[in-house]
């Protein structure tokens, strides 16, 4: 419901598979209503999460922009304003690689996203919520 509200969907139903722009907009919207910055995880954060035993069963958006290794390709993309982002897919649903380059407006039924906030901020928010409850 919050995703639908953030995207201005009056019917109350979020898109089944939000694209990268919608996922980032949702994170900014969450940040406005709280004292914590919410964001899409980086590729390194997702690798750490799965390395520590976290399960990722669907491809998820990261906040990382894809940077081609070849300078000529980077220049060509810059010239035409083509920007792609990194999609993390350790289960290999979209192919045999864990990292995919994708257009930010893409949307597939298999895609999803995570919302992250710093641990310190999360602790602070939980403490303030508990304190407000105890103060009543």
PDB file of C-alpha atoms in Angstrom, residues 20-21 65-66 68 72-85 101-105:
ATOM      1  CA  UNK A  20      14.307   1.302 -11.024  1.00  0.00           C
ATOM      2  CA  UNK A  21      12.955   4.859 -11.126  1.00  0.00           C
ATOM      3  CA  UNK A  65      25.004   2.548 -12.368  1.00  0.00           C
ATOM      4  CA  UNK A  66      26.574   0.094 -14.795  1.00  0.00           C
ATOM      5  CA  UNK A  68      31.203  -0.599 -19.142  1.00  0.00           C
ATOM      6  CA  UNK A  72      34.856   3.589 -26.188  1.00  0.00           C
ATOM      7  CA  UNK A  73      31.574   2.120 -24.981  1.00  0.00           C
ATOM      8  CA  UNK A  74      31.437   4.517 -22.013  1.00  0.00           C
ATOM      9  CA  UNK A  75      31.983   7.461 -24.352  1.00  0.00           C
ATOM     10  CA  UNK A  76      29.306   6.259 -26.773  1.00  0.00           C
ATOM     11  CA  UNK A  77      26.766   5.837 -23.974  1.00  0.00           C
ATOM     12  CA  UNK A  78      27.612   9.247 -22.575  1.00  0.00           C
ATOM     13  CA  UNK A  79      27.229  10.821 -25.995  1.00  0.00           C
ATOM     14  CA  UNK A  80      23.746   9.407 -26.464  1.00  0.00           C
ATOM     15  CA  UNK A  81      22.688   9.686 -22.816  1.00  0.00           C
ATOM     16  CA  UNK A  82      22.202   5.936 -22.332  1.00  0.00           C
ATOM     17  CA  UNK A  83      22.323   5.031 -18.662  1.00  0.00           C
ATOM     18  CA  UNK A  84      21.983   1.494 -17.374  1.00  0.00           C
ATOM     19  CA  UNK A  85      21.878   0.170 -13.830  1.00  0.00           C
ATOM     20  CA  UNK A 101      23.068  -4.519 -16.883  1.00  0.00           C
ATOM     21  CA  UNK A 102      19.522  -3.212 -17.299  1.00  0.00           C
ATOM     22  CA  UNK A 103      17.695  -0.110 -18.464  1.00  0.00           C
ATOM     23  CA  UNK A 104      16.210   1.798 -15.486  1.00  0.00           C
ATOM     24  CA  UNK A 105      12.682   1.742 -16.935  1.00  0.00           C
TER      25      UNK A 105
END
